[in-house]
Tab-separated table of C-alpha atoms in Angstrom:
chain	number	residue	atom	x	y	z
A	267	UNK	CA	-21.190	8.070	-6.509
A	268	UNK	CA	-22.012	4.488	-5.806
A	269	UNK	CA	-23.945	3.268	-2.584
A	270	UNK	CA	-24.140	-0.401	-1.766
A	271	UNK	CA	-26.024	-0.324	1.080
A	272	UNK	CA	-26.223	-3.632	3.497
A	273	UNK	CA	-23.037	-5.160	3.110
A	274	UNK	CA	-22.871	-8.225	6.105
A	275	UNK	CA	-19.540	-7.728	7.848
A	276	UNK	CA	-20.344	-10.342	10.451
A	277	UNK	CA	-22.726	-11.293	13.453
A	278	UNK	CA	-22.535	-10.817	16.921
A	279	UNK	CA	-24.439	-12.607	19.496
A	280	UNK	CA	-26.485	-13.409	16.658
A	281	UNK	CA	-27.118	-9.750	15.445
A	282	UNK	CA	-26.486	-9.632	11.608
A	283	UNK	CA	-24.066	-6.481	11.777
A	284	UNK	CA	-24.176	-4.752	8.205
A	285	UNK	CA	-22.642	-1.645	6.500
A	286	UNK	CA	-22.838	0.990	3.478
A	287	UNK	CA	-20.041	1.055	1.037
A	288	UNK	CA	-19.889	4.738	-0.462
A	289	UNK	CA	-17.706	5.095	-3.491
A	290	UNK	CA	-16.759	6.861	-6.558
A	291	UNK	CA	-18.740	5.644	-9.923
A	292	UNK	CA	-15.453	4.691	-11.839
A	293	UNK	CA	-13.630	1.656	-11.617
A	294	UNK	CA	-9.660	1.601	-12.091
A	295	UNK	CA	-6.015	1.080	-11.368
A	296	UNK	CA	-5.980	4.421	-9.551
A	297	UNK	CA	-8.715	2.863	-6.532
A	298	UNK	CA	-5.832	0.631	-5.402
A	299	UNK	CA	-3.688	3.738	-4.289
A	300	UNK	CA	-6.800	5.630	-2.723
A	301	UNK	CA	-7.344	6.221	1.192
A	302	UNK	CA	-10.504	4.646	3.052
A	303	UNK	CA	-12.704	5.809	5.708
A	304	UNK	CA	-14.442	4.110	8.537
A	305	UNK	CA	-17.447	6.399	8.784
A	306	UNK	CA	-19.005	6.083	12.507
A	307	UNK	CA	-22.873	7.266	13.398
A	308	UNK	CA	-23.721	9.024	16.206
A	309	UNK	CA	-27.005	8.968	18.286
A	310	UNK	CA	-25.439	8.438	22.040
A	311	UNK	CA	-24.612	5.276	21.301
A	312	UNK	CA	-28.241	4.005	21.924
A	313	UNK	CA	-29.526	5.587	18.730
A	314	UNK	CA	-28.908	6.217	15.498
A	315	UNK	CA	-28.349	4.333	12.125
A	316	UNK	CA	-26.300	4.408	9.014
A	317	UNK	CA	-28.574	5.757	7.199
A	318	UNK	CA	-28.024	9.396	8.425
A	319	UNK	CA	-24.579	9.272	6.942
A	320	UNK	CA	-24.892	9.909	3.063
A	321	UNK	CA	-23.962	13.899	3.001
A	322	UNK	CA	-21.013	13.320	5.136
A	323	UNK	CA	-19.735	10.272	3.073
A	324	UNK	CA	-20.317	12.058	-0.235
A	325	UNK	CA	-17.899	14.801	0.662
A	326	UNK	CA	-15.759	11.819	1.503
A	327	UNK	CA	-16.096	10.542	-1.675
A	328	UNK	CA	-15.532	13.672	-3.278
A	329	UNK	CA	-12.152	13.948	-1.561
A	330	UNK	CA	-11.521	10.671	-2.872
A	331	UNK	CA	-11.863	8.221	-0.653
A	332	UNK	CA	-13.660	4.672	0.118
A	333	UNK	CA	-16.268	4.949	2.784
A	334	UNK	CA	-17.792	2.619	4.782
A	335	UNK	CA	-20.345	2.971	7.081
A	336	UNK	CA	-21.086	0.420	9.737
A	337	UNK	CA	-23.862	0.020	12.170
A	338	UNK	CA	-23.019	-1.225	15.697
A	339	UNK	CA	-25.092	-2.906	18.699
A	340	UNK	CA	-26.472	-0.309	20.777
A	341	UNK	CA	-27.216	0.537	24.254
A	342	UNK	CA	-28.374	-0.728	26.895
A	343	UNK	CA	-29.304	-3.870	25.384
A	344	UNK	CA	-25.549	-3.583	24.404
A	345	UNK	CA	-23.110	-1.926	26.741
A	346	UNK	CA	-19.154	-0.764	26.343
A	347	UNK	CA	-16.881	-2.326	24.703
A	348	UNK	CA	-20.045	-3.755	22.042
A	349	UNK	CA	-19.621	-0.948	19.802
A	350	UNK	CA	-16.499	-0.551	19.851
A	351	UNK	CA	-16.062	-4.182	18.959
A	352	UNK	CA	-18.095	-3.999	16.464
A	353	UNK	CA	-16.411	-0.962	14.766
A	354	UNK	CA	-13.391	-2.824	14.896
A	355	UNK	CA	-14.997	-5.655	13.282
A	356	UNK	CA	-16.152	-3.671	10.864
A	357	UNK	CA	-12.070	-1.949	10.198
A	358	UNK	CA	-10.777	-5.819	9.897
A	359	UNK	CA	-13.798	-6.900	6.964
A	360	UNK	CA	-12.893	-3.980	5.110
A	361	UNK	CA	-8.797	-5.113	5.111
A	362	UNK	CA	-9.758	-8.141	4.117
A	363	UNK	CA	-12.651	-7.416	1.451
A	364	UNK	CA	-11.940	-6.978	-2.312
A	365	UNK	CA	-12.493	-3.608	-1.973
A	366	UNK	CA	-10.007	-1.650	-3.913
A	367	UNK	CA	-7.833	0.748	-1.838
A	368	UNK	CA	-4.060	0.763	0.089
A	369	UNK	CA	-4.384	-0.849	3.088
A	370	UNK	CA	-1.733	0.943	4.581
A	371	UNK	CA	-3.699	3.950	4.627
A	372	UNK	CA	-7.350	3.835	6.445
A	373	UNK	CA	-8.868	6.435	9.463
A	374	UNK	CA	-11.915	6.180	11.374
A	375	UNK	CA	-13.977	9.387	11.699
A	376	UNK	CA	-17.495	9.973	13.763
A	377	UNK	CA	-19.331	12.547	15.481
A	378	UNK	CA	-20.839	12.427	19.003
A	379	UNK	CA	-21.056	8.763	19.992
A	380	UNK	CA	-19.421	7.908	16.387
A	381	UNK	CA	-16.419	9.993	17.542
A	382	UNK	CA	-15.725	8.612	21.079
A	383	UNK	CA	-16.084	5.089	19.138
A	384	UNK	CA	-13.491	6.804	16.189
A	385	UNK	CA	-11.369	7.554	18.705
A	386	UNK	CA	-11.485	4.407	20.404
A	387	UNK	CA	-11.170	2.506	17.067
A	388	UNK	CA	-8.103	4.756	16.693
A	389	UNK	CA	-6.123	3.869	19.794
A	390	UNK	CA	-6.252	0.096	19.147
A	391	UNK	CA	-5.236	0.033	15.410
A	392	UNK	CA	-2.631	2.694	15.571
A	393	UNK	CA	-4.603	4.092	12.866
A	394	UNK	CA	-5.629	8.552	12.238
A	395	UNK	CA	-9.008	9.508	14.176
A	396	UNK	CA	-11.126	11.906	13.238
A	397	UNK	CA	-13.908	13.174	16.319
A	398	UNK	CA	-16.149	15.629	16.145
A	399	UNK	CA	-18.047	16.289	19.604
A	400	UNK	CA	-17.142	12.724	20.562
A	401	UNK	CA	-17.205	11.714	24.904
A	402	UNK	CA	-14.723	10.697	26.272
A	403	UNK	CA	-14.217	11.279	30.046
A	404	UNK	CA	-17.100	9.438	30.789
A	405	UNK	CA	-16.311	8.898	35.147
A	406	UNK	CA	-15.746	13.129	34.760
A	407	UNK	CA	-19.258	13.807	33.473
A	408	UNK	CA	-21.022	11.849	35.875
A	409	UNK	CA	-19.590	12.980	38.495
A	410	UNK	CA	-19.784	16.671	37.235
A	411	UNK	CA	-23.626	16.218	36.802
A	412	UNK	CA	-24.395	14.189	40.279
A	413	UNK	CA	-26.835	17.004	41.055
A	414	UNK	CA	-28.687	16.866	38.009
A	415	UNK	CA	-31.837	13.913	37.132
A	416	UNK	CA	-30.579	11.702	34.052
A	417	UNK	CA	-33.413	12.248	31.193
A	418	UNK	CA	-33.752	11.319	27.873
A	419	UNK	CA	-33.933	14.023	25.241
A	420	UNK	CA	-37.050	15.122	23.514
A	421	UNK	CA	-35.735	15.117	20.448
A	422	UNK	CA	-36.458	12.384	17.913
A	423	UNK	CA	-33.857	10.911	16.564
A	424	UNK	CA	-34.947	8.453	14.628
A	425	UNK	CA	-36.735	11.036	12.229
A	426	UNK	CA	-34.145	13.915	12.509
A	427	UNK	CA	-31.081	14.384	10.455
A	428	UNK	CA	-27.838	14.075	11.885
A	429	UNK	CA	-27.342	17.596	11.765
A	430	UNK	CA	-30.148	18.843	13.566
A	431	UNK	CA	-29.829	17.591	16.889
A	432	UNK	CA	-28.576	18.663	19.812
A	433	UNK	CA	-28.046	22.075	18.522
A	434	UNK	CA	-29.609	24.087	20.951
A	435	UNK	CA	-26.650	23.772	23.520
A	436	UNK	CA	-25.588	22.300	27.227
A	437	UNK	CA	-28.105	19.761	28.248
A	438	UNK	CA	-26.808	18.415	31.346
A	439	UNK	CA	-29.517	15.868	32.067
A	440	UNK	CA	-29.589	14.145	28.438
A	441	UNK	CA	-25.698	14.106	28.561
A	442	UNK	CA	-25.954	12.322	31.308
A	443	UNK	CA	-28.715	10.271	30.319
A	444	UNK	CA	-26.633	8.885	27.143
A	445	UNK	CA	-23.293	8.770	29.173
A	446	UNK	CA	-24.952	6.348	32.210
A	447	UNK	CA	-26.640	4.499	28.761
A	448	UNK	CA	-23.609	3.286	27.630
A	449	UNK	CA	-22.491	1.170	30.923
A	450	UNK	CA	-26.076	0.092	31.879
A	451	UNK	CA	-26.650	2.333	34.204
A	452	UNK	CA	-23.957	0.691	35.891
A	453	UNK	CA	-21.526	3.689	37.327
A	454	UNK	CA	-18.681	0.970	38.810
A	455	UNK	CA	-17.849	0.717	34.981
A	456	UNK	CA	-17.386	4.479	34.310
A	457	UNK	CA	-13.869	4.702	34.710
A	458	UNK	CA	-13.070	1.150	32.825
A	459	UNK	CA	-14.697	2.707	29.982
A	460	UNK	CA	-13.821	6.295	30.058
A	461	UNK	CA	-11.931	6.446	26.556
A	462	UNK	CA	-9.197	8.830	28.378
A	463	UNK	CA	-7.900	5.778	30.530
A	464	UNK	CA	-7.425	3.931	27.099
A	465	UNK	CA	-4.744	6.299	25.586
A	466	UNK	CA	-1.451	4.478	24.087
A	467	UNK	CA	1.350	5.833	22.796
A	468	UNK	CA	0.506	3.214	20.086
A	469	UNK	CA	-2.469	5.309	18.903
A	470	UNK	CA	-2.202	7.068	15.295
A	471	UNK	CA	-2.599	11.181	15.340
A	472	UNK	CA	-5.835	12.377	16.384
A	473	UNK	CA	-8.055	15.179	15.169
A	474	UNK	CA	-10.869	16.552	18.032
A	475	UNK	CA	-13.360	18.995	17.345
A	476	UNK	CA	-15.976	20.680	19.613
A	477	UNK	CA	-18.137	24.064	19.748
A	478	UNK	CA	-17.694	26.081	22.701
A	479	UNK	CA	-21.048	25.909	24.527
A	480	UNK	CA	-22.292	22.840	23.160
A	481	UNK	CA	-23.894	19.499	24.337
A	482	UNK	CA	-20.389	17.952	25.025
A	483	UNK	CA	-18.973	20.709	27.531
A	484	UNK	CA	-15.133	21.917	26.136
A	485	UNK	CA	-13.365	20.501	29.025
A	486	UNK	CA	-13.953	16.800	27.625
A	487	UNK	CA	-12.227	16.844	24.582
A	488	UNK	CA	-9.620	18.890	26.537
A	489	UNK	CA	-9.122	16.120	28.916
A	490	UNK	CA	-8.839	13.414	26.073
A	491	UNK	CA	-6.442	15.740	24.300
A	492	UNK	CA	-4.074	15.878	27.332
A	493	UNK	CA	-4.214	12.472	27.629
A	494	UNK	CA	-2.876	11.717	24.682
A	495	UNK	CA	-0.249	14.385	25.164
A	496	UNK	CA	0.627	12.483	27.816
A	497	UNK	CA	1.741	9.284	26.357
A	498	UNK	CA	3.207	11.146	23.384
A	499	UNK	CA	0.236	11.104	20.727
A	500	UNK	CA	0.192	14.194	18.309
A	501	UNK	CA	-3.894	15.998	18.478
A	502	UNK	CA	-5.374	19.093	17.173
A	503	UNK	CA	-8.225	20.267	18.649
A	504	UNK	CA	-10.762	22.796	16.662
A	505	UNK	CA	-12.847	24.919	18.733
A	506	UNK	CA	-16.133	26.360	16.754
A	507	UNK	CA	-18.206	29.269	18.610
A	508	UNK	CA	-21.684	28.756	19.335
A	509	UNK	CA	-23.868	25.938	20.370
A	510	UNK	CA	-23.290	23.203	17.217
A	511	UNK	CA	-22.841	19.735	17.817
A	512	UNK	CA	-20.814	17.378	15.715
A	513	UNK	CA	-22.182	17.356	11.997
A	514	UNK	CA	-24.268	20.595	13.289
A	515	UNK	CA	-21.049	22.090	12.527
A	516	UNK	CA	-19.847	20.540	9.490
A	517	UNK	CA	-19.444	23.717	7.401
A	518	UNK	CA	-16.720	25.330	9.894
A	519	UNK	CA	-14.967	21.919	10.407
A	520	UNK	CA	-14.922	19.783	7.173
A	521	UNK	CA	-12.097	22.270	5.670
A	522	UNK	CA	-9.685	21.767	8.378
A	523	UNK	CA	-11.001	17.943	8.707
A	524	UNK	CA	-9.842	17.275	4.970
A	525	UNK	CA	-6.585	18.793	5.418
A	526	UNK	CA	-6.354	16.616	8.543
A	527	UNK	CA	-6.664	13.472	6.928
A	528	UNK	CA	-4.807	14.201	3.494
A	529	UNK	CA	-2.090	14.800	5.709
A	530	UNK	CA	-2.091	11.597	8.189
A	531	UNK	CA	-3.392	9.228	4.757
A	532	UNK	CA	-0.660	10.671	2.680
A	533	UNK	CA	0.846	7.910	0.470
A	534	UNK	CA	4.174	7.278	1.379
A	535	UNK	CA	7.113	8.637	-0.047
A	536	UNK	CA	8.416	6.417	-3.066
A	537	UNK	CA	11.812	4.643	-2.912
């Protein structure tokens, strides 16, 4: 596998915004018809780094694909729609890099924070989203939580590996915490930037994962699920036992996640 790590894809606000580019060693004819994936980090979207990504993109890469791996502004410095902005920045550099793949046939995929901003990325490009533990019903936690003290976790982040934290279950205090992070602490935003207002009919299919007694509490992705039902957008939604959360659970999700995506990125029919 090949790893070019720091690849500019832009600035924002004068913040040099950069990504890894994970790929297979050889170089041919057969790259042009390959798939690509728009690998998103977690870390509650105030946290977090490309650099915890390399397992996840080397069973990408394994599958076959093109993987790139952008960081994003974070919070609070950087509030909704930043990241998202930048993630989309991030989709349009690739289409238009000399990076060898079929346009026609790209998906975003995260965990936690990286899958509320897959998901996002996913309803305005009409493009496959993969989510594993993302948030979505942002105005619904808060409110669900108003009795609880928003705290940060105790966890460090910066020196864990993706799939160590938050494993240890509900938290209602940090999930709050990261939710409130994400709008500044500002809760007149909550419902502008709840990703469950945002669904289109417009948006590609949609794959949702989550364990059952978890960080992100079951009725979330259940809530961004029938909102997409609503408007007509096809969803699958995985539900792992025990307290996992996102790559936590990789082993029990990355089967059906493959299948997921080798169905949505199939290459067309010919003729």
């Amino acid at each position: 596998m090949t790893v070019t790590t720091d690849v500019s894809y832009g600035e924002a606000g004068g913040t040099p915004l950069l990504l890894d580019l994970y790929q297979r060693d050889t170089d041919g004819p057969a790259d042009d018809e390959r798939a690509a994936i728009v690998l998103i980090h977690g870390g509650g979207w105030f946290r977090g780094d490309k650099a915890k990504e390399p397992p996840l993109a080397a069973a990408l890469v394994e599958a076959g694909y093109l993987v790139a791996v952008p960081d994003y502004r974070e919070a609070p410095q950087h509030t909704f729609p930043a990241s998202r902005d930048d993630v989309l920045t991030a989709y349009r550099w690739l289409l238009a890099s000399e990076q060898r793949f079929d346009r026609g046939r790209v998906a975003f995929f995260g965990g936690s924070a990286g899958g509320n901003l897959s998901v996002e990325a996913g309803l305005a490009t009409g493009r496959p989203a993969v989510s594993w533990s993302g948030i979505f019903d942002f105005a619904a936690i808060v409110a669900a939580t108003d009795g609880t003290i928003a705290e940060p976790t105790q966890q460090d982040l910066d020196a864990m590996k993706s799939a160590d934290i938050n494993q240890t279950g509900p938290d209602d205090a940090f999930l709050r915490f990261t939710v409130l992070q994400e709008v500044g602490g500002d809760r007149s935003l909550l419902a502008s930037a709840s990703t469950t207002g945002h669904a289109t009919a417009a948006a590609g299919p949609v794959y949702l994962a989550n364990s059952l007694n978890e960080f992100v509490p079951v009725r979330d992705p259940q809530a961004m699920q029938q909102a997409l039902s609503a408007v007509g957008v096809a969803s699958t939604l995985q539900l792992v036992p025990g307290t996992h959360h996102a790559e936590g659970y990789t082993a029990a999700a990355i089967g059906q996640t493959l299948a997921f995506l080798a169905d949505v990125l199939a290459p067309a029919p010919a003729g």
